[in-house]
């Protein structure tokens, strides 16, 4: 049964790369990993590092080189600091950890958390370190949600991951279930990509442990939408899903957790889609922190007056210099501004708002509380036939930019 | 540049196109009933409203050359003509354009105060009662190009409309079929209930109309007229006369779905429809004049922001959690 929900925009096109398997990238590109001011760097500039080599400690999290190449030091842009390595395409790989051979039941939650910290596994949904999510939700979480949805109708990376790495996803889900002490795991996917479930079902055949939810095809699939649709539960302002006993993570996260444990290799690769506005492009397996420019030029998507957006055209953000841990797709879009007219009270913004707001009221200056409740998904501004910049009027644009 | 990085290709005029398509069945049926003069009236009303609106936007509101033409002005102009009998002078639709454009651009706190075509219909009914209450027999085709129709010619075809029967303390007892298909007399856009139902279905399909206010208004009128019938008529004939006569369907289908001047909340729209239905029934039962229906809509237009505010639902993230997991 397809679960329906209010809010979200229906896609006007479908991805053209659903059936394209993941490809790998090569060349002399740079990778950059964001670090804080207090990061302790263990390698010197100009030193050769292998893939998987330890670079630095950023707080509690170790940072590894996702490519083999020359360490170029700290690169600063827009107030952010990155440790950069120039790829030499030799693919020298360093194995710092032994593969995990124990059964899941022989490990406890704190061990899985500690191990995921050592292996630097990050959540592809939030971009946060997985060990933090495990620690925050351990013994509080009843239900684990594996988000198998793509952030944009053009993107197909999560779908391809479900098809190609179903065993890793299910294995990782079991590990995470055990780590946080949850009793049930639900895989969530959009209606038009439900065949990905067939792959997952082959491994997730324990009906008491695993459940599947097919949501109608609307974007974006925010936490609010998933929770409201599955549990009829609404996140109050300032509340996180963990407060309700629910931990949502990305499919890539659990896949990376399983692969890292099994092979003893840190989380070094990302799976993402690089495409244009019409949905033409590639599904790629790339090193963590690869430069966005190299991805776009490698996919021949460069053109004048373009804007590079990550994670969906409705709810995404302008891509930075390097892909982040939360990047699931890169879209090269034309930078066109819509002519603005007055509000025609068509009510479309109301129908697409995932939290049931009346965004048009901002355009006539009537509601001062919109900012408090708005989740800045961008659906209202996307659908507005008058081209009104509703997010700016609500006062959410500055938050989006930051 | 910030999110969203893509916007729908729909423009504000797509909505006007939907409304224009929705009006086609009514216009075609009206031409069949009253002849080609309907087309002339509708064209004069629509074009003069559109032209005047362009001039007002350009010279009063100082919109630049790049400002787009708002086709809704044309739609409102046509709808204003729907409230006129076929034998009105051709200058009258042009005159109505002043009120259409005035109401279209008259805003308080960013909101339109009055429904443009209802304001126009009300003013014309009050100011030109002599023209607006003269109805002629269906299939009596008048010249499409004569500015005015000879009064002697009109008097030869003049008949009493179902609403005028009610005003006189009687009811229209020829059954529902003439009223459904416009064979009873009336204004050119208001007579054929069946044609308006087709328009309503199209508007509902395109999500330009909502069944809540329309359904609530019609249902309330039907229930009240069956409950409180006129003393000298069978209750069902009285109910049909009230429901299918005058501007009841016109108001319920078109005026209650004009989004600027009705509440945007679902409960608010339903309440608006219920209030409209109750007041229209009361006006029909106790007064009977055409202008009362329009006046009721205008009064409700003024209080619609208050209705909306009272019925504004809480956002989902401000509700209590219903279930933990």
XYZ file of C-alpha atoms in Angstrom:
727
model
C 0.000 0.000 0.000
C 1.293 3.438 -0.885
C 1.257 5.822 2.073
C -0.003 9.288 1.203
C 0.999 12.495 2.921
C 0.207 16.163 2.725
C 2.828 18.557 1.468
C 5.745 18.110 -0.913
C 5.884 18.702 -4.653
C 5.143 16.119 -7.308
C 8.015 15.639 -9.732
C 7.485 16.842 -13.296
C 10.140 14.424 -14.596
C 11.787 11.139 -13.720
C 15.449 10.293 -13.451
C 16.980 9.063 -16.715
C 19.768 7.206 -14.943
C 17.828 4.764 -12.787
C 19.389 1.846 -14.663
C 22.944 3.199 -14.860
C 25.262 1.311 -12.474
C 27.804 3.157 -10.361
C 30.992 4.220 -12.132
C 34.259 5.264 -10.516
C 36.178 8.467 -11.185
C 39.870 8.967 -11.846
C 42.252 11.813 -12.662
C 44.316 14.341 -10.770
C 41.490 15.865 -8.773
C 41.768 17.181 -5.240
C 39.849 15.995 -2.216
C 39.106 18.186 0.776
C 37.909 17.139 4.214
C 36.476 19.875 6.450
C 38.257 20.284 9.787
C 37.912 22.568 12.775
C 40.468 25.056 14.092
C 41.654 22.605 16.749
C 42.382 19.665 14.408
C 45.686 17.926 15.123
C 47.334 17.215 11.773
C 49.699 14.232 11.672
C 51.207 14.600 8.186
C 53.326 17.340 6.689
C 52.693 19.276 3.504
C 54.096 17.525 0.404
C 54.113 14.119 2.070
C 52.754 11.193 0.057
C 49.753 9.508 1.700
C 48.071 6.245 0.779
C 44.311 5.782 0.565
C 43.152 5.061 4.101
C 46.171 6.795 5.710
C 45.539 8.702 8.919
C 45.688 12.496 8.365
C 44.428 14.185 11.504
C 42.243 14.090 14.582
C 39.338 16.534 14.561
C 38.090 16.399 18.134
C 37.192 12.750 18.654
C 36.942 11.877 14.970
C 39.910 10.545 12.999
C 40.317 11.786 9.443
C 41.678 9.521 6.719
C 42.801 10.245 3.198
C 40.183 8.982 0.726
C 42.716 8.907 -2.150
C 46.386 8.153 -2.538
C 48.351 11.255 -3.347
C 50.200 14.271 -2.037
C 49.022 16.084 1.083
C 48.634 19.773 0.213
C 47.894 21.181 3.646
C 44.993 23.321 4.807
C 42.840 25.092 2.237
C 40.521 27.840 3.432
C 37.422 29.088 1.623
C 34.317 30.952 2.800
C 35.422 30.628 6.407
C 35.801 26.836 6.192
C 39.047 24.876 6.513
C 39.770 21.744 4.497
C 42.630 19.240 4.590
C 43.428 18.682 0.919
C 45.093 15.810 -0.879
C 45.869 15.791 -4.612
C 45.037 12.411 -6.128
C 47.881 10.690 -8.013
C 45.642 7.925 -9.372
C 47.935 5.132 -8.096
C 45.316 3.722 -5.683
C 47.834 2.682 -2.985
C 45.699 1.483 -0.113
C 46.566 1.205 3.560
C 44.726 -1.226 5.864
C 44.855 0.050 9.432
C 42.217 -2.227 10.925
C 41.604 -5.969 10.856
C 38.307 -7.138 9.324
C 35.578 -7.803 11.894
C 34.991 -11.521 12.261
C 32.746 -11.663 15.308
C 29.025 -12.231 15.110
C 26.780 -9.225 15.743
C 25.460 -10.731 18.965
C 29.009 -10.887 20.336
C 29.382 -7.102 20.056
C 27.741 -4.557 22.303
C 26.455 -1.074 21.454
C 29.447 0.786 22.853
C 31.840 -1.399 20.853
C 29.951 -0.730 17.595
C 29.884 2.984 18.393
C 33.617 3.072 19.158
C 34.457 1.040 16.074
C 32.338 3.284 13.824
C 34.198 6.277 15.289
C 37.555 4.668 14.484
C 36.365 3.858 10.988
C 35.042 7.425 10.607
C 31.589 6.347 9.421
C 29.309 9.314 8.763
C 25.568 9.543 8.179
C 24.800 10.318 4.539
C 21.529 11.921 5.563
C 22.674 14.442 8.151
C 26.415 14.432 7.478
C 27.042 13.775 11.203
C 29.431 11.179 12.617
C 27.521 7.921 13.112
C 29.013 7.203 16.529
C 27.400 10.392 17.859
C 23.997 9.312 16.556
C 24.468 5.885 18.162
C 25.496 7.392 21.495
C 22.590 9.858 21.491
C 19.973 7.248 20.667
C 21.259 4.153 22.469
C 18.514 2.663 24.678
C 16.185 5.530 23.676
C 15.488 4.387 20.153
C 12.672 1.933 19.477
C 12.530 2.201 15.719
C 15.250 2.584 13.133
C 14.286 4.170 9.821
C 16.470 3.499 6.805
C 15.791 6.303 4.359
C 16.061 4.797 0.861
C 14.676 7.895 -0.881
C 16.619 10.155 -3.195
C 16.588 13.895 -2.463
C 15.492 14.857 -5.982
C 13.580 13.089 -8.790
C 16.679 13.452 -11.007
C 18.904 11.652 -8.519
C 19.191 7.849 -8.478
C 22.194 7.152 -6.256
C 20.255 5.845 -3.249
C 18.039 3.750 -5.509
C 21.096 2.231 -7.231
C 22.672 1.577 -3.853
C 19.578 -0.396 -2.787
C 19.808 -2.430 -5.988
C 23.581 -3.020 -5.954
C 24.395 -3.174 -2.247
C 21.246 -4.588 -0.672
C 23.219 -7.088 1.410
C 25.403 -4.338 2.906
C 22.372 -2.172 3.672
C 20.525 -4.961 5.469
C 23.718 -6.099 7.267
C 24.449 -2.535 8.364
C 20.848 -2.112 9.515
C 21.215 -5.204 11.734
C 24.434 -3.804 13.213
C 22.820 -0.447 13.916
C 19.683 -2.054 15.370
C 21.901 -3.961 17.762
C 23.995 -0.880 18.570
C 21.073 1.368 19.545
C 18.897 -1.377 21.023
C 15.977 -0.752 18.639
C 13.401 -3.460 18.086
C 12.279 -2.652 14.555
C 13.708 -1.320 11.336
C 11.645 0.277 8.563
C 12.930 0.867 5.042
C 11.313 3.895 3.389
C 11.208 4.457 -0.359
C 9.248 6.418 -2.971
C 6.421 4.781 -4.925
C 8.052 4.823 -8.340
C 11.242 3.168 -7.060
C 9.663 0.411 -5.058
C 11.428 -2.310 -7.066
C 14.476 -1.509 -4.910
C 12.581 -3.317 -2.158
C 12.778 -6.574 -4.050
C 16.563 -6.442 -3.678
C 16.352 -5.539 0.008
C 13.669 -8.132 0.706
C 16.019 -10.905 -0.367
C 18.125 -10.193 2.733
C 15.611 -8.486 5.035
C 13.219 -11.414 5.291
C 12.672 -11.340 9.050
C 9.178 -9.866 9.262
C 9.426 -9.237 13.005
C 12.524 -7.116 12.560
C 12.097 -5.419 9.185
C 9.235 -3.437 7.729
C 8.814 -1.627 4.424
C 7.006 1.647 3.754
C 6.233 2.938 0.265
C 5.535 6.661 0.224
C 3.839 8.495 -2.614
C 6.235 10.157 -5.037
C 6.660 13.690 -3.729
C 9.768 15.644 -2.818
C 11.521 16.363 -0.533
C 11.175 13.493 1.965
C 11.935 15.415 5.122
C 11.974 13.985 8.654
C 8.647 15.730 9.237
C 7.032 14.040 6.238
C 8.400 10.571 7.003
C 7.414 10.679 10.666
C 3.993 12.145 9.991
C 3.255 9.581 7.290
C 4.544 6.513 9.094
C 3.554 7.204 12.689
C 1.097 10.134 12.514
C 3.583 11.778 14.845
C 4.684 15.367 14.414
C 8.014 16.807 15.389
C 7.467 19.815 17.579
C 9.743 22.829 17.200
C 13.181 21.998 18.580
C 12.404 18.278 18.798
C 14.502 15.642 17.053
C 13.234 12.222 15.902
C 15.328 10.612 18.659
C 13.122 12.377 21.234
C 10.274 10.295 19.830
C 12.286 7.065 19.916
C 13.002 7.083 16.193
C 16.405 7.178 14.520
C 16.374 7.986 10.790
C 19.602 7.250 8.899
C 20.492 7.041 5.238
C 20.762 3.757 3.326
C 24.346 4.657 2.442
C 25.207 5.049 6.133
C 24.305 1.487 7.064
C 25.917 0.176 3.889
C 29.157 2.004 4.777
C 28.971 0.739 8.362
C 28.700 -2.874 7.205
C 31.443 -2.584 4.571
C 33.808 -0.829 6.969
C 33.305 -3.497 9.646
C 33.615 -6.338 7.182
C 36.739 -5.095 5.391
C 38.429 -3.111 8.160
C 38.631 -0.093 5.853
C 37.436 3.339 6.989
C 34.448 4.998 5.321
C 36.255 6.536 2.349
C 33.805 6.404 -0.545
C 30.566 8.163 -1.309
C 27.820 7.216 -3.737
C 26.134 10.049 -5.575
C 24.463 11.234 -8.755
C 25.848 13.986 -10.948
C 23.308 15.227 -13.490
C 21.832 18.190 -15.303
C 18.417 19.801 -15.038
C 16.838 17.259 -17.389
C 18.149 14.338 -15.349
C 20.962 13.284 -17.716
C 24.137 12.267 -15.928
C 25.905 9.508 -14.017
C 25.769 7.511 -10.806
C 29.250 7.648 -9.327
C 31.295 6.054 -6.561
C 33.688 8.809 -5.565
C 36.253 9.379 -2.805
C 34.961 11.360 0.185
C 35.541 15.080 -0.192
C 36.147 15.056 -3.950
C 36.045 18.494 -5.556
C 32.659 19.401 -7.027
C 34.239 21.112 -10.029
C 36.042 17.925 -11.070
C 32.774 15.975 -10.888
C 30.894 18.504 -13.008
C 33.637 18.813 -15.615
C 34.128 15.042 -15.660
C 30.430 14.587 -16.453
C 30.574 17.260 -19.192
C 27.927 19.353 -17.454
C 29.755 22.666 -17.598
C 27.957 25.573 -19.212
C 27.623 29.311 -18.822
C 25.304 30.873 -16.240
C 24.944 27.654 -14.271
C 24.614 26.982 -10.607
C 25.806 23.771 -8.939
C 23.307 22.517 -6.390
C 23.654 19.603 -4.004
C 20.820 17.461 -2.625
C 17.903 18.539 -4.741
C 16.718 21.630 -6.505
C 13.845 22.309 -4.113
C 15.439 21.706 -0.734
C 19.169 21.568 -1.512
C 21.922 24.143 -1.207
C 24.597 25.650 -3.404
C 27.422 23.125 -3.530
C 30.667 24.065 -1.823
C 34.189 23.495 -3.090
C 34.152 19.805 -2.080
C 31.338 17.317 -1.603
C 30.248 16.985 2.005
C 29.359 13.876 3.997
C 25.673 14.622 3.385
C 25.867 15.093 -0.397
C 23.720 12.635 -2.322
C 23.460 14.357 -5.684
C 25.015 17.195 -7.605
C 22.844 18.990 -10.156
C 24.103 21.497 -12.685
C 21.150 23.865 -13.155
C 20.560 26.969 -15.202
C 20.608 30.089 -13.063
C 17.260 31.635 -14.045
C 15.269 34.091 -11.973
C 11.490 34.002 -12.277
C 9.635 37.281 -12.829
C 7.770 38.169 -9.663
C 4.101 39.167 -9.603
C 1.576 39.715 -6.825
C 0.033 36.861 -4.856
C -3.008 35.516 -6.704
C -4.261 33.539 -3.700
C -4.147 30.297 -5.668
C -3.466 28.305 -2.472
C -0.786 26.107 -4.059
C 1.725 27.033 -1.347
C -0.693 25.703 1.264
C -1.108 22.377 -0.512
C 2.653 21.714 -0.723
C 3.648 22.824 2.788
C 4.749 19.728 4.752
C 3.917 21.317 8.114
C 0.515 22.735 7.179
C 1.422 26.419 7.097
C -0.217 29.151 5.008
C 2.936 30.622 3.409
C 1.014 33.101 1.213
C 0.203 35.043 4.386
C 3.837 36.156 4.461
C 3.365 37.867 1.093
C 0.564 40.031 2.517
C 2.398 40.576 5.807
C -0.218 38.813 7.923
C 1.583 36.108 9.840
C 4.582 36.812 12.009
C 4.753 33.250 13.381
C 5.547 31.571 10.071
C 9.288 31.720 10.687
C 8.905 29.807 13.931
C 7.188 26.840 12.290
C 8.701 26.912 8.777
C 11.200 24.116 8.051
C 12.594 25.985 4.999
C 11.995 23.090 2.590
C 11.362 25.543 -0.269
C 8.249 23.782 -1.612
C 6.069 26.913 -1.419
C 8.505 29.051 -3.360
C 8.998 26.294 -5.934
C 5.275 25.990 -6.654
C 4.345 29.703 -6.531
C 3.043 30.686 -10.005
C 3.680 34.347 -9.196
C 7.345 33.680 -8.446
C 7.148 35.261 -4.981
C 10.274 34.729 -2.883
C 8.351 33.297 0.034
C 11.354 31.988 1.972
C 12.808 35.499 2.066
C 9.478 36.939 3.153
C 9.103 34.322 5.872
C 12.652 35.174 6.942
C 14.173 31.771 6.351
C 16.576 32.522 3.517
C 19.413 33.627 5.754
C 19.188 30.310 7.612
C 19.235 28.384 4.344
C 22.349 30.228 3.211
C 24.117 29.643 6.510
C 21.014 32.479 -4.974
C 19.164 30.369 -2.446
C 16.776 27.437 -2.528
C 14.646 26.545 -4.345
C 16.915 26.604 -7.397
C 14.154 25.657 -9.740
C 10.628 26.961 -9.904
C 7.530 25.640 -11.565
C 6.923 26.901 -15.084
C 3.310 27.723 -14.227
C 2.504 31.415 -14.309
C -0.265 33.370 -12.654
C -2.089 33.550 -16.001
C -2.442 29.743 -16.187
C -5.154 30.107 -13.602
C -6.973 32.679 -15.741
C -6.791 30.263 -18.680
C -8.487 27.583 -16.579
C -11.253 29.989 -15.653
C -11.723 31.038 -19.289
C -12.048 27.386 -20.327
C -14.533 26.844 -17.493
C -16.703 29.716 -18.746
C -16.962 28.340 -22.285
C -19.906 25.933 -21.626
C -21.932 28.749 -20.076
C -21.179 31.115 -22.956
C -21.988 28.500 -25.619
C -25.293 27.606 -23.952
C -26.158 31.265 -23.472
C -25.523 31.951 -27.178
C -27.845 29.045 -28.004
C -30.556 30.479 -25.731
C -30.162 34.216 -26.407
C -28.276 34.483 -29.706
C -25.071 36.169 -30.863
C -25.688 39.316 -28.800
C -24.326 37.330 -25.837
C -20.951 37.110 -27.577
C -20.902 40.859 -28.200
C -21.749 41.632 -24.580
C -19.168 39.196 -23.232
C -16.479 40.461 -25.612
C -17.158 44.106 -24.719
C -17.144 43.314 -20.993
C -14.009 41.171 -21.099
C -11.935 43.349 -23.396
C -12.852 46.632 -21.723
C -12.011 45.195 -18.284
C -8.685 43.884 -19.544
C -7.789 47.141 -21.296
C -8.770 49.274 -18.318
C -6.814 47.016 -15.965
C -3.687 47.348 -18.127
C -4.053 51.139 -18.089
C -4.606 51.233 -14.326
C -1.559 49.026 -13.664
C 0.556 51.123 -16.001
C -0.469 54.647 -15.044
C -1.903 54.381 -11.524
C 0.307 51.688 -10.017
C 3.256 52.669 -12.258
C 4.088 49.125 -13.314
C 6.723 49.177 -16.033
C 6.318 48.090 -19.642
C 7.541 44.649 -18.662
C 4.542 44.121 -16.359
C 2.484 41.245 -17.646
C -1.165 41.463 -18.608
C -3.383 39.888 -15.957
C -5.936 37.789 -17.830
C -8.066 37.495 -14.696
C -9.342 41.011 -15.511
C -10.844 39.550 -18.704
C -12.382 36.677 -16.722
C -13.928 39.062 -14.195
C -15.252 41.236 -17.032
C -16.956 38.218 -18.601
C -18.367 37.094 -15.250
C -19.740 40.590 -14.648
C -21.636 40.253 -17.947
C -23.122 36.955 -16.772
C -25.278 38.908 -14.306
C -26.844 41.027 -17.095
C -29.965 40.314 -19.131
C -29.350 39.961 -22.866
C -31.216 43.142 -23.806
C -28.996 45.590 -21.888
C -27.318 48.321 -23.966
C -23.843 47.457 -25.250
C -22.276 50.290 -23.243
C -23.277 48.592 -20.018
C -20.577 45.863 -20.034
C -18.017 48.588 -20.765
C -19.400 50.610 -17.870
C -19.234 47.569 -15.591
C -15.517 47.327 -16.361
C -14.912 50.384 -14.155
C -16.265 48.562 -11.118
C -14.545 45.313 -12.043
C -11.144 46.995 -12.273
C -11.814 49.139 -9.209
C -12.623 46.089 -7.067
C -9.785 44.076 -8.610
C -7.188 46.633 -7.597
C -8.755 47.919 -4.384
C -6.795 46.212 -1.644
C -6.476 46.516 2.093
C -3.363 45.002 3.698
C -2.542 43.199 0.435
C -5.980 41.609 0.152
C -8.745 42.405 -2.276
C -11.785 43.704 -0.388
C -14.665 42.996 -2.795
C -15.287 40.375 -5.412
C -14.903 42.319 -8.722
C -17.759 40.793 -10.694
C -20.130 40.716 -7.748
C -19.441 44.384 -6.959
C -20.077 45.253 -10.582
C -23.335 43.257 -10.632
C -24.505 44.873 -7.388
C -23.789 48.430 -8.533
C -25.485 47.885 -11.891
C -28.528 46.300 -10.229
C -28.909 49.268 -7.907
C -28.062 51.995 -10.421
C -29.717 50.574 -13.540
C -32.598 48.523 -12.201
C -34.570 49.544 -15.290
C -32.178 47.607 -17.544
C -31.059 44.873 -15.179
C -34.488 43.450 -14.340
C -35.917 43.226 -17.842
C -35.841 39.599 -18.963
C -36.899 38.300 -22.335
C -38.142 34.957 -23.567
C -35.495 32.387 -24.517
C -34.789 32.007 -28.262
C -35.916 35.604 -28.892
C -32.667 36.564 -30.626
C -31.835 40.270 -30.681
C -29.348 42.085 -32.899
C -25.735 41.422 -31.928
C -24.556 44.878 -32.963
C -27.309 47.348 -31.979
C -26.116 49.502 -29.089
C -29.599 49.556 -27.574
C -32.645 47.407 -28.236
C -35.924 49.130 -29.007
C -38.093 49.114 -25.872
C -41.184 48.187 -27.886
C -39.348 45.128 -29.217
C -38.277 44.138 -25.723
C -41.764 44.512 -24.307
C -43.003 42.113 -26.965
C -40.786 39.339 -25.624
C -40.695 40.316 -21.954
C -41.366 37.576 -19.400
C -41.176 37.191 -15.638
C -38.120 35.417 -14.240
C -38.386 32.695 -11.567
C -36.939 35.082 -8.988
C -39.523 37.716 -9.854
C -42.211 35.104 -9.165
C -40.733 34.648 -5.676
C -40.583 38.433 -5.143
C -44.267 38.576 -6.009
C -45.050 35.947 -3.346
C -45.454 33.110 -5.848
C -43.208 30.310 -7.147
C -42.108 29.056 -10.563
C -44.038 25.808 -10.993
C -42.965 24.582 -14.448
C -40.584 22.041 -12.908
C -36.820 21.854 -12.735
C -35.982 21.095 -16.396
C -36.517 24.663 -17.733
C -34.360 26.027 -14.936
C -31.663 23.402 -15.348
C -31.344 24.057 -19.072
C -32.064 27.767 -19.164
C -35.504 27.658 -20.750
C -36.838 29.808 -17.920
C -35.901 33.441 -18.192
C -32.925 35.076 -16.506
C -29.572 36.794 -16.870
C -27.360 35.484 -19.642
C -24.867 33.608 -17.531
C -27.084 32.612 -14.661
C -29.944 30.798 -16.309
C -28.480 27.420 -17.282
C -27.690 25.544 -14.095
C -26.489 22.519 -16.104
C -23.870 24.640 -17.932
C -22.656 26.056 -14.643
C -22.348 22.529 -13.258
C -20.048 21.639 -16.176
C -17.962 24.729 -15.347
C -17.847 23.674 -11.717
C -16.682 20.155 -12.599
C -13.882 21.558 -14.751
C -12.820 24.004 -12.043
C -12.859 21.215 -9.470
C -10.780 19.026 -11.777
C -8.240 21.814 -12.191
C -8.305 22.482 -8.424
C -9.437 26.055 -9.049
C -12.683 25.427 -7.206
C -13.455 23.778 -3.908
C -16.606 21.758 -3.364
C -16.775 22.871 0.279
C -18.117 26.438 -0.061
C -20.200 25.639 -3.149
C -21.645 22.462 -1.689
C -22.235 24.022 1.741
C -24.044 27.010 0.287
C -26.306 24.972 -2.030
C -27.012 22.354 0.630
C -27.974 24.964 3.226
C -30.300 26.723 0.783
C -31.927 23.410 -0.185
C -32.441 22.306 3.424
C -33.765 25.701 4.558
C -36.141 26.059 1.625
C -37.523 22.553 2.210
C -37.867 23.263 5.933
C -39.430 26.707 5.621
C -41.460 26.657 2.401
C -43.586 29.524 1.156
C -47.120 29.228 2.474
C -48.860 29.051 -0.898
C -46.599 26.562 -2.699
C -45.504 22.961 -2.492
C -42.236 22.802 -0.600
C -40.289 21.092 -3.407
C -41.331 23.704 -6.015
C -40.383 26.457 -3.615
C -37.016 24.783 -2.990
C -36.292 24.371 -6.715
C -37.313 27.960 -7.397
C -34.998 29.267 -4.722
C -32.107 26.973 -5.629
C -32.178 27.304 -9.413
C -33.298 30.895 -9.764
C -31.520 34.190 -9.781
C -27.894 34.196 -8.911
C -27.782 31.323 -6.404
C -25.795 28.939 -8.601
C -23.808 31.790 -10.131
C -22.725 32.935 -6.666
C -22.128 29.409 -5.352
C -20.051 28.267 -8.317
C -18.104 31.377 -9.280
C -18.193 33.914 -6.436
C -17.500 31.421 -3.632
C -14.465 30.120 -5.516
C -12.879 33.532 -6.055
C -9.893 32.933 -3.773
C -8.922 36.567 -3.141
C -12.155 37.425 -1.401
C -12.966 34.151 0.354
C -11.111 32.486 3.240
C -8.186 30.206 2.345
C -8.757 27.742 5.195
C -10.977 24.712 4.535
C -13.138 25.320 7.576
C -13.292 28.997 6.718
C -14.482 28.228 3.197
C -17.154 25.884 4.526
C -18.293 28.506 7.050
C -18.309 31.139 4.316
C -20.527 28.876 2.181
C -22.899 28.128 5.073
C -23.254 31.815 5.983
C -23.757 32.707 2.354
C -26.446 30.023 1.956
C -28.317 31.058 5.110
C -28.314 34.750 4.246
C -29.274 34.213 0.614
C -32.210 32.035 1.680
C -33.337 34.686 4.173
C -33.068 37.418 1.555
C -35.000 35.366 -1.011
C -37.732 34.493 1.467
C -38.177 37.965 2.911
C -37.010 40.423 0.220
C -36.616 38.682 -3.140
C -34.572 41.332 -4.989
C -31.583 40.430 -7.176
C -29.224 42.846 -5.442
C -29.551 41.120 -2.057
C -27.575 38.046 -3.079
C -24.758 40.216 -4.368
C -24.827 42.433 -1.280
C -24.542 39.377 0.977
C -21.435 38.186 -0.891
C -19.869 41.653 -0.651
C -20.477 41.823 3.099
C -19.022 38.341 3.554
C -16.026 39.376 1.411
C -15.270 42.109 3.926
C -15.322 39.705 6.873
C -13.541 36.848 5.071
C -10.072 37.701 6.536
C -11.662 37.490 10.012
C -13.266 34.117 9.194
C -9.906 32.932 7.883
C -8.088 34.044 11.000
C -10.621 32.350 13.282
C -10.347 29.068 11.398
C -6.587 29.026 10.871
C -5.347 25.514 11.765
C -2.264 24.939 13.885
C 0.863 23.875 12.001
C 1.710 20.184 12.408
C 4.799 20.956 14.451
C 2.721 22.889 16.965
C 0.331 20.001 17.626
C 0.591 17.531 20.470
C 2.181 14.244 19.490
C -0.575 11.694 19.069
C 1.438 8.540 19.377
C 4.966 7.840 20.422
C 5.806 5.285 17.727
